[in-house]
PDB file of C-alpha atoms in Angstrom:
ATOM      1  CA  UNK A 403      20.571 -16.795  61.945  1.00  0.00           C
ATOM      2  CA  UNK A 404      24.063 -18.752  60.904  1.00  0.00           C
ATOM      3  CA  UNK A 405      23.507 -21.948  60.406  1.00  0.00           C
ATOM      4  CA  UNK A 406      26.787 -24.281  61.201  1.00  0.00           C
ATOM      5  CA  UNK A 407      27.311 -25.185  57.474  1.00  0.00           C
ATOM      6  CA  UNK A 408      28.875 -21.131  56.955  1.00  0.00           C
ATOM      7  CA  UNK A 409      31.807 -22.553  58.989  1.00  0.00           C
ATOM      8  CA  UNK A 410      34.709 -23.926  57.347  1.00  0.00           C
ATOM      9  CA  UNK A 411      35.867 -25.691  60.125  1.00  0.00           C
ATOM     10  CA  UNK A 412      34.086 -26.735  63.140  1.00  0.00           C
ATOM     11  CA  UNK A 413      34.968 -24.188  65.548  1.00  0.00           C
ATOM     12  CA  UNK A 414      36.768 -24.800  69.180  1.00  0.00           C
ATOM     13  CA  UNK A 415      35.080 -22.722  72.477  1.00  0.00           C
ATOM     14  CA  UNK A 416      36.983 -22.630  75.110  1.00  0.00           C
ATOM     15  CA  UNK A 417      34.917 -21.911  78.576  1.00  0.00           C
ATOM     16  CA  UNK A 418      36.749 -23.126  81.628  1.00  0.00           C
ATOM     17  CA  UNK A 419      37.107 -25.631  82.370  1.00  0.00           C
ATOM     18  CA  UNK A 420      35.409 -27.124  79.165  1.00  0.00           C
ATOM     19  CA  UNK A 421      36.405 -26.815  75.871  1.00  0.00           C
ATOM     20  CA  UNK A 422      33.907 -27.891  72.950  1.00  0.00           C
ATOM     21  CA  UNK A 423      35.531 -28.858  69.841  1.00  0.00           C
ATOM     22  CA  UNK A 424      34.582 -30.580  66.822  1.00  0.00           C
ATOM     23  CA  UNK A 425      35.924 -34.697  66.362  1.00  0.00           C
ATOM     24  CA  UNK A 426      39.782 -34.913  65.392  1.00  0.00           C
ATOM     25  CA  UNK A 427      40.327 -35.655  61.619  1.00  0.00           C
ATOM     26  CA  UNK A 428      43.254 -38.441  63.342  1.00  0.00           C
ATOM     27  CA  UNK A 429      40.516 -39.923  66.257  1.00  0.00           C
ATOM     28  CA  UNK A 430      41.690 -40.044  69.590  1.00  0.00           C
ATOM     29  CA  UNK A 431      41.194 -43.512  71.158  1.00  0.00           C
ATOM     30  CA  UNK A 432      39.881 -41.732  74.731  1.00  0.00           C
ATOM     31  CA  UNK A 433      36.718 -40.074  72.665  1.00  0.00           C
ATOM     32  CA  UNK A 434      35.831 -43.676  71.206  1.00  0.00           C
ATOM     33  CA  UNK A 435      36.298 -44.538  74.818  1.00  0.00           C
ATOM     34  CA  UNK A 436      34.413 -41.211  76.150  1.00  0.00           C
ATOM     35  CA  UNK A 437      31.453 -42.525  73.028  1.00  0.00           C
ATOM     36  CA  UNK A 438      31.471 -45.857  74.404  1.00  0.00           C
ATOM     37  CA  UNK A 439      31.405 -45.105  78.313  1.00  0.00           C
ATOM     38  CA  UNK A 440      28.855 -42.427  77.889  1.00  0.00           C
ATOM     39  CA  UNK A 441      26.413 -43.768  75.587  1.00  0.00           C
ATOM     40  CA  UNK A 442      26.914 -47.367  77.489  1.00  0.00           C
ATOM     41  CA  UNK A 443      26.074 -45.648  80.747  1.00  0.00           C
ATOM     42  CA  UNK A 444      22.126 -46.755  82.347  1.00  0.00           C
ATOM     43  CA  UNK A 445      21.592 -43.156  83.371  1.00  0.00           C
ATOM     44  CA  UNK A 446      22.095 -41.599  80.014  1.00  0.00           C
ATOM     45  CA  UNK A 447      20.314 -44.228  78.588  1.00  0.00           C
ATOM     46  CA  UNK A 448      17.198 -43.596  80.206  1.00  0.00           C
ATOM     47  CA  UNK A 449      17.117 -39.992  79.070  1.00  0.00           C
ATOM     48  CA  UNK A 450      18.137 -40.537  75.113  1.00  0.00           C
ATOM     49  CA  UNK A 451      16.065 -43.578  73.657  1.00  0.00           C
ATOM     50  CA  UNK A 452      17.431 -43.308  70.586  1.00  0.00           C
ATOM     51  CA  UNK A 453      20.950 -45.058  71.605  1.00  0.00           C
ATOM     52  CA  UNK A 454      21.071 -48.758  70.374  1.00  0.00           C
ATOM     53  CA  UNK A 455      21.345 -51.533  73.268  1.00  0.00           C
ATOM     54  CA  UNK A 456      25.121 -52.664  71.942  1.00  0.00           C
ATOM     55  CA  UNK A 457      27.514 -50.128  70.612  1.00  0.00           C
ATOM     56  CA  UNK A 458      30.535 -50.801  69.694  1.00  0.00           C
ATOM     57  CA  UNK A 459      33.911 -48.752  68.575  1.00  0.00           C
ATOM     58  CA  UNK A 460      32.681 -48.450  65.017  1.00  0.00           C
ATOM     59  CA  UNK A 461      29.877 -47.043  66.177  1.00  0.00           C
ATOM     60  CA  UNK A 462      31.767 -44.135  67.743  1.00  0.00           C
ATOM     61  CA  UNK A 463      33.538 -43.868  64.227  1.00  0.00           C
ATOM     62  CA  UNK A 464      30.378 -43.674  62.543  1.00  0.00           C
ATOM     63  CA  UNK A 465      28.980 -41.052  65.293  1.00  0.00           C
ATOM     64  CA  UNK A 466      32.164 -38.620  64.645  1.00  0.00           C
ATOM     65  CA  UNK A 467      31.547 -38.737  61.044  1.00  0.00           C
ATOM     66  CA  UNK A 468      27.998 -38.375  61.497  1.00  0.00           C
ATOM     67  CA  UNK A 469      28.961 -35.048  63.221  1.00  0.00           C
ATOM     68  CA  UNK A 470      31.085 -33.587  60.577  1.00  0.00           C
ATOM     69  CA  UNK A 471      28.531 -34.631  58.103  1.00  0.00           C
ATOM     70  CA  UNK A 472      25.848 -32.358  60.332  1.00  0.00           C
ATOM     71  CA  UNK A 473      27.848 -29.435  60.667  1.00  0.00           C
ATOM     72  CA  UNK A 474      28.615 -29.620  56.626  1.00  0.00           C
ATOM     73  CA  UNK A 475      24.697 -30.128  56.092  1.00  0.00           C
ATOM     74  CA  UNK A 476      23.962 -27.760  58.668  1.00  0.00           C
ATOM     75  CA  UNK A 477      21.504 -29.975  60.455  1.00  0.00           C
ATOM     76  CA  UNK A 478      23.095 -30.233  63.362  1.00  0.00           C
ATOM     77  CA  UNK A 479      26.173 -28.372  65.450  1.00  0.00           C
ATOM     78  CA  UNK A 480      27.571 -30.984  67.723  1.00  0.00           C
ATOM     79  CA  UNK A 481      30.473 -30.371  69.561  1.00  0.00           C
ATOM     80  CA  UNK A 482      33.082 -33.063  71.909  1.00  0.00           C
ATOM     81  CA  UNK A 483      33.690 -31.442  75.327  1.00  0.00           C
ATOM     82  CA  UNK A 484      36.763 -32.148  76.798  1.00  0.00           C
ATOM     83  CA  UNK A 485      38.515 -30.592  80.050  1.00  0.00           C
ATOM     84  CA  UNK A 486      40.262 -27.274  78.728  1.00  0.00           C
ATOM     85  CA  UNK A 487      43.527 -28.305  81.013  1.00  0.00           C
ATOM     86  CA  UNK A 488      43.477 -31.936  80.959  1.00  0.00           C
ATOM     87  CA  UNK A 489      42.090 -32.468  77.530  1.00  0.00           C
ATOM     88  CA  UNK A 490      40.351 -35.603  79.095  1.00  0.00           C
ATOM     89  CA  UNK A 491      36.845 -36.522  77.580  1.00  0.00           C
ATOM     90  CA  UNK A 492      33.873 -35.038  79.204  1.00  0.00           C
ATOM     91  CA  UNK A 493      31.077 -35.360  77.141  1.00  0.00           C
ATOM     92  CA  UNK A 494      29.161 -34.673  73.762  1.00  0.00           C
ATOM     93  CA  UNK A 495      26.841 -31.461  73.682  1.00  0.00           C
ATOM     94  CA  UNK A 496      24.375 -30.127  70.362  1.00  0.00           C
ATOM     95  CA  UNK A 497      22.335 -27.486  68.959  1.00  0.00           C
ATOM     96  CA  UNK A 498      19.827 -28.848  66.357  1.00  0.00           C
ATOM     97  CA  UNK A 499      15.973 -28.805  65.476  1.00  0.00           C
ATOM     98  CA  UNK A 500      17.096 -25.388  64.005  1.00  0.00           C
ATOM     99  CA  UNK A 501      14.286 -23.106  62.852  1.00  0.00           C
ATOM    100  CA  UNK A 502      15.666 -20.220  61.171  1.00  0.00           C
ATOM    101  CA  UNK A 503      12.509 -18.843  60.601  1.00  0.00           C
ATOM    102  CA  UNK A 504      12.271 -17.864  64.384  1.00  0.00           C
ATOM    103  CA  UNK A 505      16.151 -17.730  65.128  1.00  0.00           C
ATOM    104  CA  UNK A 506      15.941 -21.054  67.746  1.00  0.00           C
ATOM    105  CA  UNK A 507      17.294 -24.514  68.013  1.00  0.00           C
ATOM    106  CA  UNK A 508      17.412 -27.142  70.629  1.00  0.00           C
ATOM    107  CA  UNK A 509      20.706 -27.941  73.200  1.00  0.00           C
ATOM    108  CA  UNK A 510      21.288 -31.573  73.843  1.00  0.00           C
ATOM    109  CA  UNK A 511      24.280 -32.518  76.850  1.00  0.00           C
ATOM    110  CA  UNK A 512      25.684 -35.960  77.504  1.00  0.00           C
ATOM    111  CA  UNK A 513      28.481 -36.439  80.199  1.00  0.00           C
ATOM    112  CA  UNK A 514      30.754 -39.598  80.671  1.00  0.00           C
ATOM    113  CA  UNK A 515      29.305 -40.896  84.075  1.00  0.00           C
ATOM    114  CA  UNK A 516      32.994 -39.661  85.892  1.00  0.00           C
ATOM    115  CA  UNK A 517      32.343 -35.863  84.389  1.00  0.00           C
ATOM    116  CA  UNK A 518      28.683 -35.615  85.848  1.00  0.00           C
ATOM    117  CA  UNK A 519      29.713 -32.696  88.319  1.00  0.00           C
ATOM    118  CA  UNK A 520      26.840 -29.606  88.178  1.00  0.00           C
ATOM    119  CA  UNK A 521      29.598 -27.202  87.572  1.00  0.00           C
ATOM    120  CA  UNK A 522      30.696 -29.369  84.676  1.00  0.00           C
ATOM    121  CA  UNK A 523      27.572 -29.372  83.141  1.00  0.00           C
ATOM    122  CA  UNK A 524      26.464 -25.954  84.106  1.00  0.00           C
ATOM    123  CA  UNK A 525      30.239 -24.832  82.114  1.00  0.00           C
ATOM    124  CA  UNK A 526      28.990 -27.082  79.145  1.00  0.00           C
ATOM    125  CA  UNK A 527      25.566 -25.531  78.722  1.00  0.00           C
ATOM    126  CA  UNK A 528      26.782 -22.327  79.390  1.00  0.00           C
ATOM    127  CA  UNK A 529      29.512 -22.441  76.552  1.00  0.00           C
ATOM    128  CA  UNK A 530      27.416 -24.114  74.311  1.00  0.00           C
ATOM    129  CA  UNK A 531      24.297 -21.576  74.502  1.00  0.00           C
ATOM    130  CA  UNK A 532      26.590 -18.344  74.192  1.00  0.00           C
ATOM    131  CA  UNK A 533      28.235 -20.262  71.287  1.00  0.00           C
ATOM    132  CA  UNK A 534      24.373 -20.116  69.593  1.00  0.00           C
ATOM    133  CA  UNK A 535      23.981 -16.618  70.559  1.00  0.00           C
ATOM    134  CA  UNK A 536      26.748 -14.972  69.772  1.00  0.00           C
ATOM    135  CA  UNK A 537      28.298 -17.212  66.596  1.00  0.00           C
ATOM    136  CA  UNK A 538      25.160 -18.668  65.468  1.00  0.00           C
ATOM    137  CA  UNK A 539      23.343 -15.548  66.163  1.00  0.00           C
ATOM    138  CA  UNK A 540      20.114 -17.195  67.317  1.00  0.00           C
ATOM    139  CA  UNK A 541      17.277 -15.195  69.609  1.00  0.00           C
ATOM    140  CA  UNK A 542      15.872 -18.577  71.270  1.00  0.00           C
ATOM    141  CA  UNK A 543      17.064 -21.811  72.582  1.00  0.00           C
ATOM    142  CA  UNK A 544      14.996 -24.673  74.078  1.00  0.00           C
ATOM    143  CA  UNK A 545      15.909 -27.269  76.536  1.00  0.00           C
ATOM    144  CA  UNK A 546      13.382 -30.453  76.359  1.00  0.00           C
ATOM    145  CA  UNK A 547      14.015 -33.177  79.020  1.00  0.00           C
ATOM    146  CA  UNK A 548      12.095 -35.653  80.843  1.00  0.00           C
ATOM    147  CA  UNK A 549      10.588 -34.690  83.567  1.00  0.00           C
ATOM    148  CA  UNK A 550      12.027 -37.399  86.028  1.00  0.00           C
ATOM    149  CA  UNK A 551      15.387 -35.959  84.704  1.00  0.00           C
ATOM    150  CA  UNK A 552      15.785 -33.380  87.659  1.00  0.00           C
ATOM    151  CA  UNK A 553      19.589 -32.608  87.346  1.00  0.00           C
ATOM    152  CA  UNK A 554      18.914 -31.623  83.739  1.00  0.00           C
ATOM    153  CA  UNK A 555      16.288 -29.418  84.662  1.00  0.00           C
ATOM    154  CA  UNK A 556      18.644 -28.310  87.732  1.00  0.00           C
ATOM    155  CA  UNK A 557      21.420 -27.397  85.312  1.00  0.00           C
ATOM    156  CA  UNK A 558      19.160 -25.537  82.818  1.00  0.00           C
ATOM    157  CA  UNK A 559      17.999 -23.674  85.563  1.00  0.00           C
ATOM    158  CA  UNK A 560      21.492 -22.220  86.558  1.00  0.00           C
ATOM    159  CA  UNK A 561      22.225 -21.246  82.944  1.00  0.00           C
ATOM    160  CA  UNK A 562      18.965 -19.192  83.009  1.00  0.00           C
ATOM    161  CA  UNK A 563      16.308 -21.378  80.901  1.00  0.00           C
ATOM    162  CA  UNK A 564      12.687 -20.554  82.025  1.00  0.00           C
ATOM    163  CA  UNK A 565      10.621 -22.744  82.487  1.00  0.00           C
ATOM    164  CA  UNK A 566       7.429 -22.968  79.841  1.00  0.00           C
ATOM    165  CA  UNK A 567       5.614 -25.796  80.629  1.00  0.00           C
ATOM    166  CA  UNK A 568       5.509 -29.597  79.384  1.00  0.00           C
ATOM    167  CA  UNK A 569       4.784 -31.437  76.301  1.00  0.00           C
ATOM    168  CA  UNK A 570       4.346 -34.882  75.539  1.00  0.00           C
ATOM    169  CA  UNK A 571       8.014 -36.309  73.691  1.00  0.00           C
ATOM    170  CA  UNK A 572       7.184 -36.975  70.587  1.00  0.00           C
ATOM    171  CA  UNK A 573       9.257 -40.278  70.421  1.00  0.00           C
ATOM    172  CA  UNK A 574       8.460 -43.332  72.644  1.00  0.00           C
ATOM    173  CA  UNK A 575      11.005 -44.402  75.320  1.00  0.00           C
ATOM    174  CA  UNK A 576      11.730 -48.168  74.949  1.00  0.00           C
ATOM    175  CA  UNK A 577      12.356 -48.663  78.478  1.00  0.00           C
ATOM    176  CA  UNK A 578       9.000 -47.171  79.170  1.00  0.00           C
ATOM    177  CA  UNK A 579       6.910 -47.968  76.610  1.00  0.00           C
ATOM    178  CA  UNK A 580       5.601 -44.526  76.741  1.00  0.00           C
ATOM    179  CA  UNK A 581       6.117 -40.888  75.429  1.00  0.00           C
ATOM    180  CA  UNK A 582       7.491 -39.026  78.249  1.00  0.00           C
ATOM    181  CA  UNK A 583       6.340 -36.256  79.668  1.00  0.00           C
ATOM    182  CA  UNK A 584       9.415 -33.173  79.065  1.00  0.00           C
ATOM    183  CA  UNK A 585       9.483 -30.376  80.916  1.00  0.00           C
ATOM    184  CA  UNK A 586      10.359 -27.178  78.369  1.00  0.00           C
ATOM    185  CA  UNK A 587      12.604 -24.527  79.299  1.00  0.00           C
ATOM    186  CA  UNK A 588      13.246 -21.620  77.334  1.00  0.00           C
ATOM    187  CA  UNK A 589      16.356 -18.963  77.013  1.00  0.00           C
ATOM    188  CA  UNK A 590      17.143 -15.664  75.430  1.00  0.00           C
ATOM    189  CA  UNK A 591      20.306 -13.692  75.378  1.00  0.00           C
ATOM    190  CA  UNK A 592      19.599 -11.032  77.939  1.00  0.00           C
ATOM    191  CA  UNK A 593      18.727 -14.072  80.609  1.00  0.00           C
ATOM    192  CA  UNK A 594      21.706 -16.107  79.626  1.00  0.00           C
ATOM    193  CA  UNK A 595      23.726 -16.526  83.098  1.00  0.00           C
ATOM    194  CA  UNK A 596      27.813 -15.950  81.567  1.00  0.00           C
TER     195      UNK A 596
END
């Protein structure tokens, strides 16, 4: 397995009508403005405790860097998706909890609330697992999301994942109060829908 630290730079995928790329050494104001709208947004929220109540545009500084930093460390291979004609901001989407050992990571999506189209997140997933198969040269990929999230488990079903059961999350939503219960989906190469 490649881990994303044996890339120089962070590589751009194109897969219409996304493109994933890595944060722009010059920042462009609409991905502070994509970081702020999508990580302010109630829906994506719910689904990713870990985002702080106020956020503000040095926050989305801090994020970017935190992503070059990741891909350097290779902990973490998060990618920006923008439209691939447009260039417009779509979203953020990441491989990480990487376990070379066994060839697998986790993928992570979050889409700016005016992006959230199935066949925009269906191209995102899509690009992002082929980029873990074929660059990163991984053998397994899971998908973990709460099981009240049905459009995530709706889009992992149309890129192929298989469904493997649930586990407990092993962090504690603070809207909740509880550890969620995630449904687990699986993929592999050969059931990767291109």
């Amino acid at each position: 397995m490649r881990l994303p630290s044996s890339f120089v730079t962070i590589p751009r995928v194109m897969a219409e009508p996304v493109c994933l790329r890595g944060p722009l050494g010059a920042r462009r104001e609409s991905d502070t403005e994509g970081f702020l709208a999508t990580y302010g947004d109630d829906r994506t929220r719910r689904y990713m405790a870990h985002i702080p109540l106020v956020l503000h545009p040095a926050m989305a500084d801090a994020y970017f860097d935190r992503i070059q930093q990741t891909w350097t460390d290779g902990e973490d291979a998060t990618f920006i998706v923008e439209h691939a004609g447009t260039g417009a901001f779509v979203g953020f989407a990441g491989i990480h909890a990487f376990d070379p050992a066994q060839a697998s990571g986790e993928v992570s999506i979050a889409l700016h609330p005016e992006a959230r189209r199935l066949s925009t997140a269906v191209a995102t997933l899509r690009a992002l697992c082929a980029f873990a198969f074929d660059q990163l040269e991984m053998r397994r990929i899971v998908a973990r999301t709460e099981i009240e999230n049905r459009a995530a488990v709706y889009v992992a079903s149309h890129v192929g994942f298989r469904d493997t059961g649930c586990s407990t999350a092993t962090y504690t939503n603070p809207l909740t109060g509880q550890r969620p219960i995630c449904r687990v989906g699986e993929l592999r190469l050969q059931d990767l829908i291109r």
